[in-house]
Every structure is written in C-alpha cells, then in structure tokens.
C-alpha cells in the first residue's frame, strides 16, 4: 500500500472509531446544510479529545538549569495538567487530501478558556523552594499545514499558534526562604518567554516530533497488502 493511502486509512480509522455510529437523524437537515458539517466536525473533535483522555492533558515532568548569581539552580516542573482542550472546535478550513503529488493536511482550530496547573521545585546546594503555577488563557488558536514532500514523509510546512489574554499566578508551597523570591521571578520570566517569544517554536518542535512518529509508523507498514 502506498504511504499516501495508508495515511488516509489511518485518518479514516480514527474518524470511524471516534464517531462510533453516532450520526444526526434530524429531518430538517436540508435546512441546516451550512451548520451540520461544522457541528459534525466539532463533535468529532470533542469525541477524539475525550476518547483519548486529553482533557485534562498530562505533560511529562521536565527539568531545567539556570544560575542565581554564582550558584547553580535546578528547577523541576511536575504534575503538569492542561484543562479545557475538549472545547476545541473548527476555526477555519480543515482537510486531508492525497493525490499524485502526495498527502496534504491543513488544520485550523480554536479553544475556549484553558487552565493549566504546574508544580515546580527549585533547588540549590542547600536551599529548596516549591511553588504552584496557575496559567489561564482566554483561548488558543492553532493553524497547521503538513505536506508529503517526499514519499512516506510528512513535514510541517507551516505552523502558527496564539494564546489570548494569558494570566500567570504563582503560589508558594511550604516554607519561605531567601531563594523563593528570586525563584519565583526566574520561573515567571521563563514561563512568560515560553508563552510569548518561544511559544511558536516550542509548539513547532512538539508537532514535528509527533509527525516524525507518524512517519515512522507509516514507513513500518508500507508493505501491508489490502
């Protein structure tokens, strides 16, 4: 089976498993011809998010290093969760196509309010500070385009994301010490950078990684016969 057809098959199977036979039966469908496709797509998105337990979305722990004057500081972010992704819906054209030129995909989605909770432990040789970070965004919009530039290899050709009206709140957890004030400032600066200047780059790297995983899966199954 060619890689383009396999990509389409994977996409179709995802749709079939998410829909589970749930088709609108309203007799007035002809009067709602403009509304039904979008409602159907939005309902499908919701089923996929819920079906794959993506709301809340759990993020793996990660650790960063920085400096507090001449002292090395290690920050570990853990118990990261993002709530609100089940509100995702169509915001523009979304499609997947395959022809002699390969497979092409376009996604344009938006969410309602998102809330994220993150716990952070900041440590030096002798001091430690813990905090809870609460992030809120009015919405998130993502535009993404992928193309099969070489057979069996999808690539991200365009990606853009925007968080609207982001608010950051940091709450100290446990005892306070001289490290905490500086730690809160460092963490807030780091998160602000990630959500503004570095946001699109960070998202691109995350999406690129997932696309590479899909490419690997497809290439492993290109010898499958129908």
PDB file of C-alpha atoms in Angstrom, residues 4 35 49 103 130 186:
ATOM      1  CA  UNK A   4      -0.442   8.325   0.996  1.00  0.00           C
ATOM      2  CA  UNK A  35     -24.396  24.171  10.110  1.00  0.00           C
ATOM      3  CA  UNK A  49     -10.252  14.551  22.854  1.00  0.00           C
ATOM      4  CA  UNK A 103      -0.655  13.882   1.042  1.00  0.00           C
ATOM      5  CA  UNK A 130       8.345  24.837  45.986  1.00  0.00           C
ATOM      6  CA  UNK A 186      13.062  33.277  37.423  1.00  0.00           C
TER       7      UNK A 186
END
